[in-house]
Amino acid sequence: MIQGKQVFTYIDSSAGVNQDGEKYIAINVMTKGTNKKKLSFVAKRPDVIDKISQMKFVDFQDIVLILDFERVFNKEKRTSYWTVELIGVGRNNTNN
């Protein structure tokens, strides 16, 4: 498990319930720099969902996301892949 912290540009967010009845919230962001990409990160932990729901973001505001990367191994197919989960969010202290 690897944790990372990065500044992104906030676009929007949406909340919902998946087919298993699990609540989630997704945050859509844009990367910084010359090659901008739109990304979405999902939070499933109740404490993170509550924190994000209580925060107010302005469109195109810089925010800090804390992400958890985990390597998952599929023994049947003998393959592996990375999963990413949003575990924290905050305001960028350099915003004016």
PDB file of C-alpha atoms in Angstrom:
ATOM      1  CA  MET A   1       0.000   0.000   0.000  1.00  0.00           C
ATOM      2  CA  ILE A   2       1.292   3.418  -0.991  1.00  0.00           C
ATOM      3  CA  GLN A   3      -0.198   6.758  -0.011  1.00  0.00           C
ATOM      4  CA  GLY A   4       0.180   9.899  -2.070  1.00  0.00           C
ATOM      5  CA  LYS A   5      -0.787  13.533  -1.661  1.00  0.00           C
ATOM      6  CA  GLN A   6      -1.254  15.791  -4.676  1.00  0.00           C
ATOM      7  CA  VAL A   7      -2.807  19.143  -5.625  1.00  0.00           C
ATOM      8  CA  PHE A   8      -5.538  19.005  -8.290  1.00  0.00           C
ATOM      9  CA  THR A   9      -8.032  21.485  -9.748  1.00  0.00           C
ATOM     10  CA  TYR A  10     -11.575  20.731  -8.538  1.00  0.00           C
ATOM     11  CA  ILE A  11     -14.278  20.353 -11.211  1.00  0.00           C
ATOM     12  CA  ASP A  12     -17.270  18.760  -9.471  1.00  0.00           C
ATOM     13  CA  SER A  13     -18.394  15.872  -7.278  1.00  0.00           C
ATOM     14  CA  SER A  14     -21.269  13.420  -7.114  1.00  0.00           C
ATOM     15  CA  ALA A  15     -22.558  10.989  -4.504  1.00  0.00           C
ATOM     16  CA  GLY A  16     -24.489   7.783  -4.900  1.00  0.00           C
ATOM     17  CA  VAL A  17     -25.032   4.179  -3.894  1.00  0.00           C
ATOM     18  CA  ASN A  18     -23.604   1.261  -5.877  1.00  0.00           C
ATOM     19  CA  GLN A  19     -25.416  -1.992  -6.675  1.00  0.00           C
ATOM     20  CA  ASP A  20     -24.202  -3.559  -3.415  1.00  0.00           C
ATOM     21  CA  GLY A  21     -25.823  -0.765  -1.380  1.00  0.00           C
ATOM     22  CA  GLU A  22     -22.468   0.826  -0.549  1.00  0.00           C
ATOM     23  CA  LYS A  23     -22.374   4.646  -0.381  1.00  0.00           C
ATOM     24  CA  TYR A  24     -19.671   6.487  -2.291  1.00  0.00           C
ATOM     25  CA  ILE A  25     -18.678   9.963  -3.392  1.00  0.00           C
ATOM     26  CA  ALA A  26     -16.689  10.715  -6.547  1.00  0.00           C
ATOM     27  CA  ILE A  27     -14.617  13.850  -7.067  1.00  0.00           C
ATOM     28  CA  ASN A  28     -13.796  14.940 -10.620  1.00  0.00           C
ATOM     29  CA  VAL A  29     -10.551  16.874 -10.886  1.00  0.00           C
ATOM     30  CA  MET A  30      -8.088  18.101 -13.478  1.00  0.00           C
ATOM     31  CA  THR A  31      -4.341  17.633 -13.268  1.00  0.00           C
ATOM     32  CA  LYS A  32      -2.034  20.631 -13.141  1.00  0.00           C
ATOM     33  CA  GLY A  33       0.668  21.399 -15.678  1.00  0.00           C
ATOM     34  CA  THR A  34       0.799  21.549 -19.464  1.00  0.00           C
ATOM     35  CA  ASN A  35      -0.806  18.153 -20.221  1.00  0.00           C
ATOM     36  CA  LYS A  36      -4.078  18.467 -18.329  1.00  0.00           C
ATOM     37  CA  LYS A  37      -6.148  15.319 -17.808  1.00  0.00           C
ATOM     38  CA  LYS A  38      -9.544  14.893 -16.184  1.00  0.00           C
ATOM     39  CA  LEU A  39      -9.562  12.244 -13.441  1.00  0.00           C
ATOM     40  CA  SER A  40     -12.147  10.898 -11.013  1.00  0.00           C
ATOM     41  CA  PHE A  41     -11.409   9.515  -7.558  1.00  0.00           C
ATOM     42  CA  VAL A  42     -13.863   7.552  -5.424  1.00  0.00           C
ATOM     43  CA  ALA A  43     -14.165   7.558  -1.624  1.00  0.00           C
ATOM     44  CA  LYS A  44     -16.014   4.719   0.109  1.00  0.00           C
ATOM     45  CA  ARG A  45     -15.043   5.259   3.751  1.00  0.00           C
ATOM     46  CA  PRO A  46     -17.934   6.821   5.757  1.00  0.00           C
ATOM     47  CA  ASP A  47     -15.686   9.339   7.550  1.00  0.00           C
ATOM     48  CA  VAL A  48     -14.215  10.585   4.249  1.00  0.00           C
ATOM     49  CA  ILE A  49     -17.679  10.797   2.638  1.00  0.00           C
ATOM     50  CA  ASP A  50     -18.952  12.872   5.584  1.00  0.00           C
ATOM     51  CA  LYS A  51     -15.946  15.200   5.453  1.00  0.00           C
ATOM     52  CA  ILE A  52     -16.264  15.789   1.704  1.00  0.00           C
ATOM     53  CA  SER A  53     -20.041  16.312   1.986  1.00  0.00           C
ATOM     54  CA  GLN A  54     -19.515  19.055   4.574  1.00  0.00           C
ATOM     55  CA  MET A  55     -16.871  20.898   2.553  1.00  0.00           C
ATOM     56  CA  LYS A  56     -17.818  23.562   0.028  1.00  0.00           C
ATOM     57  CA  PHE A  57     -15.670  23.814  -3.082  1.00  0.00           C
ATOM     58  CA  VAL A  58     -15.661  26.479  -5.793  1.00  0.00           C
ATOM     59  CA  ASP A  59     -15.306  25.375  -9.425  1.00  0.00           C
ATOM     60  CA  PHE A  60     -11.663  25.250 -10.504  1.00  0.00           C
ATOM     61  CA  GLN A  61     -10.381  25.651  -6.946  1.00  0.00           C
ATOM     62  CA  ASP A  62      -7.086  23.951  -6.065  1.00  0.00           C
ATOM     63  CA  ILE A  63      -7.601  21.105  -3.587  1.00  0.00           C
ATOM     64  CA  VAL A  64      -5.323  18.509  -2.017  1.00  0.00           C
ATOM     65  CA  LEU A  65      -6.298  14.841  -2.390  1.00  0.00           C
ATOM     66  CA  ILE A  66      -4.790  12.048  -0.337  1.00  0.00           C
ATOM     67  CA  LEU A  67      -4.887   8.782  -2.272  1.00  0.00           C
ATOM     68  CA  ASP A  68      -4.273   5.172  -1.286  1.00  0.00           C
ATOM     69  CA  PHE A  69      -2.726   2.962  -3.997  1.00  0.00           C
ATOM     70  CA  GLU A  70      -2.876  -0.788  -3.492  1.00  0.00           C
ATOM     71  CA  ARG A  71      -1.522  -3.605  -5.666  1.00  0.00           C
ATOM     72  CA  VAL A  72      -4.108  -6.359  -6.203  1.00  0.00           C
ATOM     73  CA  PHE A  73      -3.118  -9.803  -7.475  1.00  0.00           C
ATOM     74  CA  ASN A  74      -5.477 -12.077  -9.419  1.00  0.00           C
ATOM     75  CA  LYS A  75      -4.175 -15.602  -8.801  1.00  0.00           C
ATOM     76  CA  GLU A  76      -6.469 -17.219 -11.377  1.00  0.00           C
ATOM     77  CA  LYS A  77      -5.347 -15.029 -14.282  1.00  0.00           C
ATOM     78  CA  ARG A  78      -1.831 -14.490 -12.887  1.00  0.00           C
ATOM     79  CA  THR A  79      -2.110 -10.746 -13.327  1.00  0.00           C
ATOM     80  CA  SER A  80      -1.921  -7.749 -11.060  1.00  0.00           C
ATOM     81  CA  TYR A  81      -3.233  -4.207 -11.149  1.00  0.00           C
ATOM     82  CA  TRP A  82      -3.334  -1.064  -9.024  1.00  0.00           C
ATOM     83  CA  THR A  83      -6.455   0.206  -7.257  1.00  0.00           C
ATOM     84  CA  VAL A  84      -6.816   3.781  -6.040  1.00  0.00           C
ATOM     85  CA  GLU A  85      -9.071   5.020  -3.240  1.00  0.00           C
ATOM     86  CA  LEU A  86      -9.596   8.579  -2.047  1.00  0.00           C
ATOM     87  CA  ILE A  87      -8.851   8.635   1.696  1.00  0.00           C
ATOM     88  CA  GLY A  88      -8.615  12.356   2.404  1.00  0.00           C
ATOM     89  CA  VAL A  89      -9.236  15.817   1.011  1.00  0.00           C
ATOM     90  CA  GLY A  90      -8.271  19.338   2.013  1.00  0.00           C
ATOM     91  CA  ARG A  91      -7.908  22.845   0.778  1.00  0.00           C
ATOM     92  CA  ASN A  92      -4.644  23.941  -0.764  1.00  0.00           C
ATOM     93  CA  ASN A  93      -2.994  26.377   1.665  1.00  0.00           C
ATOM     94  CA  THR A  94      -1.604  28.444  -1.218  1.00  0.00           C
ATOM     95  CA  ASN A  95      -5.077  29.465  -2.473  1.00  0.00           C
ATOM     96  CA  ASN A  96      -5.778  33.168  -2.296  1.00  0.00           C
TER      97      ASN A  96
END
